[in-house]
Coordinates of C-alpha atoms in Angstrom, one line a residue:
X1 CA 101.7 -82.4 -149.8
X2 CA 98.0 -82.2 -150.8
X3 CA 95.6 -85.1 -151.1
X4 CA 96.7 -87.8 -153.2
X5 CA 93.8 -88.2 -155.6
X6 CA 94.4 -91.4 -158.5
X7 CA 92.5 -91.2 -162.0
X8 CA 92.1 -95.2 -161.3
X9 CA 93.0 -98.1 -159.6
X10 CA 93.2 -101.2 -161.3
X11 CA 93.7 -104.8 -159.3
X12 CA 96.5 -105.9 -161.1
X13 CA 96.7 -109.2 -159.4
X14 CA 95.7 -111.3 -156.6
X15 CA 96.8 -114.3 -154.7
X16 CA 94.7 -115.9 -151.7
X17 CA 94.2 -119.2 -149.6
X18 CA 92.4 -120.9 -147.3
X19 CA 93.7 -123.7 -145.4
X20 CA 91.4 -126.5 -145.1
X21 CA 89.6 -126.8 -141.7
X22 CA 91.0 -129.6 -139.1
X23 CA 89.7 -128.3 -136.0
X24 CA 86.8 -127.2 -134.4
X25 CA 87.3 -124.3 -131.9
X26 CA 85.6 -124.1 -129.1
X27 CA 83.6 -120.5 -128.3
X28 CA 84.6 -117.3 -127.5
X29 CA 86.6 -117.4 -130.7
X30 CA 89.7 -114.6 -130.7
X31 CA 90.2 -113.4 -134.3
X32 CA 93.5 -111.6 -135.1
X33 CA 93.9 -109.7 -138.9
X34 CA 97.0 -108.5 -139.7
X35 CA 98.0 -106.3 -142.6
X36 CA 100.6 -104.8 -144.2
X37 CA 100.8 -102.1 -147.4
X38 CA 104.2 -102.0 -149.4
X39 CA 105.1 -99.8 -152.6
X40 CA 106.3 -102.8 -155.5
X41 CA 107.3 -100.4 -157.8
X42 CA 108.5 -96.4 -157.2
X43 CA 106.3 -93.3 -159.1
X44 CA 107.0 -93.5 -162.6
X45 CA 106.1 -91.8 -166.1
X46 CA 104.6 -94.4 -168.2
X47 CA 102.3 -94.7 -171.1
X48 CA 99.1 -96.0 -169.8
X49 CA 95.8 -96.8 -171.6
X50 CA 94.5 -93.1 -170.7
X51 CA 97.4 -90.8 -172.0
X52 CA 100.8 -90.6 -170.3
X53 CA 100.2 -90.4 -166.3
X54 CA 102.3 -91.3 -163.8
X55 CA 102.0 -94.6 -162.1
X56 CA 103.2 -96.4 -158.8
X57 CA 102.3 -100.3 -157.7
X58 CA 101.6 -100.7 -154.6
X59 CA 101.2 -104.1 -152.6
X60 CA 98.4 -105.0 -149.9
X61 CA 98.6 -108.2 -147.9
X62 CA 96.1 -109.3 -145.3
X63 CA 96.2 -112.4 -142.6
X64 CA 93.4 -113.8 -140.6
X65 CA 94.1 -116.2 -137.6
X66 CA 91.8 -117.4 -134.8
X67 CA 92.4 -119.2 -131.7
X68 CA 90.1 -119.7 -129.0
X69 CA 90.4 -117.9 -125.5
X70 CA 90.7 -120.8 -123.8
X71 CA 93.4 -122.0 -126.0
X72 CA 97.1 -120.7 -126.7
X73 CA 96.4 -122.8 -130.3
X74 CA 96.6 -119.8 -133.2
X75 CA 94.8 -121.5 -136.6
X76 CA 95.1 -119.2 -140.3
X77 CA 92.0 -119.7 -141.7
X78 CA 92.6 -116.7 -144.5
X79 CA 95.5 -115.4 -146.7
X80 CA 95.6 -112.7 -149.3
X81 CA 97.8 -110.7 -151.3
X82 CA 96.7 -108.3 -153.5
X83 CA 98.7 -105.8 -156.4
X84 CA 97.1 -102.2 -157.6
X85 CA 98.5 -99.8 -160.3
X86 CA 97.4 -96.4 -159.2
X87 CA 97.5 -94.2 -162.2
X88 CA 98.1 -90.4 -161.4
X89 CA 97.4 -87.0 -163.6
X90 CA 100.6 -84.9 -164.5
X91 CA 100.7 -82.7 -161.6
X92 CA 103.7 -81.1 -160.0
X93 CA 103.5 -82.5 -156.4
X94 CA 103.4 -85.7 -158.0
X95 CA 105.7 -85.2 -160.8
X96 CA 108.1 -84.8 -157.8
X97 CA 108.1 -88.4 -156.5
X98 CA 109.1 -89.9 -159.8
X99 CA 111.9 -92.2 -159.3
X100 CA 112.1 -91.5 -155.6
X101 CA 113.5 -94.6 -154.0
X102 CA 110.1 -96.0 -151.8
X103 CA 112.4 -95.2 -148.6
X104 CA 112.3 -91.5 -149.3
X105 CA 109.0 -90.8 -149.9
X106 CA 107.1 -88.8 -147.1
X107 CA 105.5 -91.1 -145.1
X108 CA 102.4 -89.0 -145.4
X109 CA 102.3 -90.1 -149.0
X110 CA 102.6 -93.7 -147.9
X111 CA 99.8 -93.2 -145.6
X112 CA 97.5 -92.0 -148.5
X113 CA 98.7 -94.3 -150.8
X114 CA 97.9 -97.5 -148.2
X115 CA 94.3 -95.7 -147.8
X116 CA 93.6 -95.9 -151.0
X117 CA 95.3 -99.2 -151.7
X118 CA 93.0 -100.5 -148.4
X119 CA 89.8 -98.9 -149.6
X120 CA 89.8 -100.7 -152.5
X121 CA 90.8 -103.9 -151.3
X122 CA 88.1 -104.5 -148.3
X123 CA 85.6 -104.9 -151.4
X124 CA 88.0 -107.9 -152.9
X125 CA 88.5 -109.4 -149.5
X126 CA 84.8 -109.5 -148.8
X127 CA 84.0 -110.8 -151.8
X128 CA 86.6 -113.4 -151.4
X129 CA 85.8 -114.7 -148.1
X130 CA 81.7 -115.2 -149.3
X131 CA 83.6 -116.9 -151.8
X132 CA 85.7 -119.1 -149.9
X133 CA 82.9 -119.9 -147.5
X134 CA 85.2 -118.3 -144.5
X135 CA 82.5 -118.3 -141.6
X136 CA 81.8 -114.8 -140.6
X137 CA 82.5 -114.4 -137.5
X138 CA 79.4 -112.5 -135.4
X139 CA 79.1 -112.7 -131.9
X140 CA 75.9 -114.5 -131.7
X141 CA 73.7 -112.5 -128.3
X142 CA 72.4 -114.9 -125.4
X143 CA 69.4 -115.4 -125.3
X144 CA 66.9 -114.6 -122.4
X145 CA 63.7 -114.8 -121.0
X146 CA 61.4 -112.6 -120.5
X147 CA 61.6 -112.8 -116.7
X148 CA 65.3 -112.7 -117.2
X149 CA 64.9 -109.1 -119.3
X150 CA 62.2 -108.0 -116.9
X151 CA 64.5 -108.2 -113.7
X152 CA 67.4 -106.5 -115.7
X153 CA 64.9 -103.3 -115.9
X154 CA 64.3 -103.3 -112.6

């Protein structure tokens, strides 16, 4: 199968939470991000606002929890759910995973289609963490004094 290459994307809809903070968790800070990437609908033939293309929805859900390292204690601090309509030219390869059933599609097309999906969404989920005031979390360096730095280098 040869690179899967959409016309457009389009963020058909998105969903996204942040619990409000009880806690205060003590440094080093553990963050864990999971994510998952589902087909909603399979490929279709549909009349879209660019001609008649072929289309396929496909779902991207993302999950941030932090604990600390001293601590067993897991908090969710951000949720998100995100939808895409990928819209496809006409093209053979492609015109031969129209109503596939999502389970037998080659997983290399799932793969491309969760790239894509992914690429797009890190822009959303960026711009929806500034927006939800979700800390970033940096490692912030120790500081040291000169003498400190100057007996490293020897």
């Amino acid at each position: 199968m040869a690179t899967l290459t959409p016309l457009r994307t389009i963020l058909l809809s998105m969903v996204a939470s942040r619990p409000i903070p009880k806690i205060i968790i003590e440094p080093p800070v553990i963050v864990e991000v999971y994510s998952y990437h589902t087909l909603v609908t399979p490929f279709a033939i549909e009349k879209t606002y660019i001609g008649e293309k072929i289309t396929v929805e496909s779902e991207v859900g993302v999950t941030m929890i932090v604990r600390s390292k001293n601590s067993s204690n897991r908090y969710k601090i951000f949720e998100a759910k995100l939808t895409f309509l990928h819209i496809f030219d006409m093209k053979e390869e492609i015109m031969r995973l129209v109503n596939v059933a999502p389970n037998d599609i080659p997983k290399e097309v799932i793969d491309q289609l969760a790239s894509i999906s992914f690429s797009k969404a890190i822009a959303v989920l960026i711009s929806l963490q500034d927006r939800m005031e979700i800390p970033s979390l940096v490692p912030i360096p120790t500081l040291k004094s000169e003498e400190e730095n100057n007996a490293q280098k020897a």
